[in-house]
Each structure stands twice: as C-alpha cells, then as structure tokens.
Short mmCIF file of C-alpha atoms in Angstrom, two decimals:
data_model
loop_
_atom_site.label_atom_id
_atom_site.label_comp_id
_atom_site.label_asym_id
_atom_site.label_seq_id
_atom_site.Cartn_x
_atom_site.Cartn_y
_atom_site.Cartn_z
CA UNK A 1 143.93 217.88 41.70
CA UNK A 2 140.17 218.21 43.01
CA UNK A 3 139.08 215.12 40.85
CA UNK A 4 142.30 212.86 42.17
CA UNK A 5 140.88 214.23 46.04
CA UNK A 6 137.38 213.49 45.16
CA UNK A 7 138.08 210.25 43.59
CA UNK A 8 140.16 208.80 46.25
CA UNK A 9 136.83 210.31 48.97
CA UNK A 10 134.56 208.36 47.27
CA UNK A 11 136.99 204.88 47.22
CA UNK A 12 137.03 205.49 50.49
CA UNK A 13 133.74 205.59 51.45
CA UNK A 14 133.08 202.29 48.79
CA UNK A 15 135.58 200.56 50.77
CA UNK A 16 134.43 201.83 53.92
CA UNK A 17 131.01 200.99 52.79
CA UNK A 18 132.35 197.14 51.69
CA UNK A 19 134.21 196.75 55.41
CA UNK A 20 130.94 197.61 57.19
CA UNK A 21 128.44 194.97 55.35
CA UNK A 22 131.29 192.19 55.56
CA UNK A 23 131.52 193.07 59.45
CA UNK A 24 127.28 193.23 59.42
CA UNK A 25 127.60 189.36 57.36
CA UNK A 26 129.84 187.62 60.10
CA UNK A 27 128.12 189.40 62.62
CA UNK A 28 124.78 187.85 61.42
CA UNK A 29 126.56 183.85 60.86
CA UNK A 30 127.97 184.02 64.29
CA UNK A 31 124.61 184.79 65.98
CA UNK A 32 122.86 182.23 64.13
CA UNK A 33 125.88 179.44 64.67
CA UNK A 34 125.31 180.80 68.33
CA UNK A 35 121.60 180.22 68.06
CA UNK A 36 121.54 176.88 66.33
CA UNK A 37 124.19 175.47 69.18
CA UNK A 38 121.99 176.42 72.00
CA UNK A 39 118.96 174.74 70.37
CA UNK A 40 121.01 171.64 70.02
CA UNK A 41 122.00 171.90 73.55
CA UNK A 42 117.95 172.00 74.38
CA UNK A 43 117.37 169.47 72.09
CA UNK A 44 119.65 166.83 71.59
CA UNK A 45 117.38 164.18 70.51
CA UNK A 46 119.39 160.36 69.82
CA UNK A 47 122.54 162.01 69.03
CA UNK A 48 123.51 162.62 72.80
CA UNK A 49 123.06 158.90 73.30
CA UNK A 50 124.33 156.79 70.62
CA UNK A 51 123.49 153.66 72.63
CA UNK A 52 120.04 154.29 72.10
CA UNK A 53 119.97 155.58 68.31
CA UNK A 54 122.25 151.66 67.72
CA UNK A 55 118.94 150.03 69.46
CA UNK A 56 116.46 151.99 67.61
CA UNK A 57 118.47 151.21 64.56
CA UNK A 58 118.27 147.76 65.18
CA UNK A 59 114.89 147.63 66.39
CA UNK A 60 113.50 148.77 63.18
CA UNK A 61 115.71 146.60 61.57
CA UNK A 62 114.66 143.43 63.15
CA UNK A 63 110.66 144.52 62.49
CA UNK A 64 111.02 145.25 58.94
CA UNK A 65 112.64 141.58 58.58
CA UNK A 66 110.03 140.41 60.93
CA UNK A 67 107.03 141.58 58.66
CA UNK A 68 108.31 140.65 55.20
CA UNK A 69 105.92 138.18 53.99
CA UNK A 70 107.55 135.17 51.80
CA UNK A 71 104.97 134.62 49.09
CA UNK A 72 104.46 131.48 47.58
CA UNK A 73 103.57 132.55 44.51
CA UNK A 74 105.01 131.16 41.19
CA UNK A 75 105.03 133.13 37.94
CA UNK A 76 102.86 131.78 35.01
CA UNK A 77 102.11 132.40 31.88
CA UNK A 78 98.83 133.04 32.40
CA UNK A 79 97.07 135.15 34.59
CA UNK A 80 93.86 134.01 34.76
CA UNK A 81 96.09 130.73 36.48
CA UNK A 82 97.94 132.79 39.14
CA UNK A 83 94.51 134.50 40.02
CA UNK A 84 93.24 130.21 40.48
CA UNK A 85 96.60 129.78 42.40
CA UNK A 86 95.29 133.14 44.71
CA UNK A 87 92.07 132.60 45.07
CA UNK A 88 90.72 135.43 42.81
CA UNK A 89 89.74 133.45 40.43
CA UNK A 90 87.45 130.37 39.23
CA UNK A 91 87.81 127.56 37.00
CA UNK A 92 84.96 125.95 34.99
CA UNK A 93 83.36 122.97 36.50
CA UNK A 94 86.09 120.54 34.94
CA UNK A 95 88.43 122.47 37.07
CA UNK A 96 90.37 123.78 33.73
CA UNK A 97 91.01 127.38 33.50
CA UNK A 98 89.15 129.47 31.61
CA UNK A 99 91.86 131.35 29.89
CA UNK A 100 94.54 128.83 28.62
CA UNK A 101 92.57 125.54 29.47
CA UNK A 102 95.42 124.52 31.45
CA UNK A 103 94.37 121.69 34.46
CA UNK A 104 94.45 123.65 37.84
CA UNK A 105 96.26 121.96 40.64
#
C-alpha cells in the first residue's frame, strides 16, 4: 500500500514537473514572437511599402540588362586565333598565326 502511495507521489511530481517546463517553453516563444513583432514594427524596411521594393526590383533589373556587354567574339578552333581576334595576341609578319598558320582577318 506504501509503494502504490509513493508511486503515484512521485508521478505526480513527474507530471507536475512536465506541466511546469511546457508552461516555462510557451512562456519563452511568446516573449520572443512578442519581441521579434516590435522590432519589425521599428524596422520595417521595403516591406511596409511595396511600391518602393516593385521600383527597386525593377531598378536593378533594368541595370543588370543595362551593363551586360554583347561580345563579339566567335569561337575557334584555335586559340592562339581568338587571342589575334582580341588583341592578346600577334601574328608573324605575313600576318598568319603562329599556331595553326591560319590567315588572320
């Protein structure tokens, strides 16, 4: 009869114990939700104007367009020719290339 009494004390106090760090858990999630809102509220940055995030957005659209570079580069063969074609590179006096012999243009 003491162990049944003693047994049942001490589920109890596990549950009692299990009820209380739950309680401590939500307790600590709400305060930081709580916190995390306000700082929003200080700081809203573009999302409390979405007009102005959409022209940002576009903006950096419109420069990353506006700084490609089209290269008119071909692929060859040879490298030593696309080096001729860049400027990187010489051809002998005949104006062949070195590499292939190929006639530079």
């Amino acid at each position: 009869e003491q162990r049944w009494l003693l047994l049942i004390v001490l589920f109890g106090a596990v549950l009692l114990l299990g009820v209380v760090m739950v309680t401590l858990v939500i307790l600590c999630y709400s305060r930081k939700r709580a916190s995390d809102r306000k700082k929003e509220r200080m700081f809203p940055g573009l999302t409390s104007n979405p007009e102005q995030a959409d022209t940002l957005h576009r903006s950096i659209i419109n420069q990353t367009s506006a700084t490609t570079i089209p290269l008119d580069f071909h692929y060859n063969d040879c490298l030593t020719c696309s080096l001729i074609q860049m400027g990187s590179s010489m051809t002998y006096s005949d104006n062949s290339c070195p590499q292939c012999g190929r006639i530079a243009e």
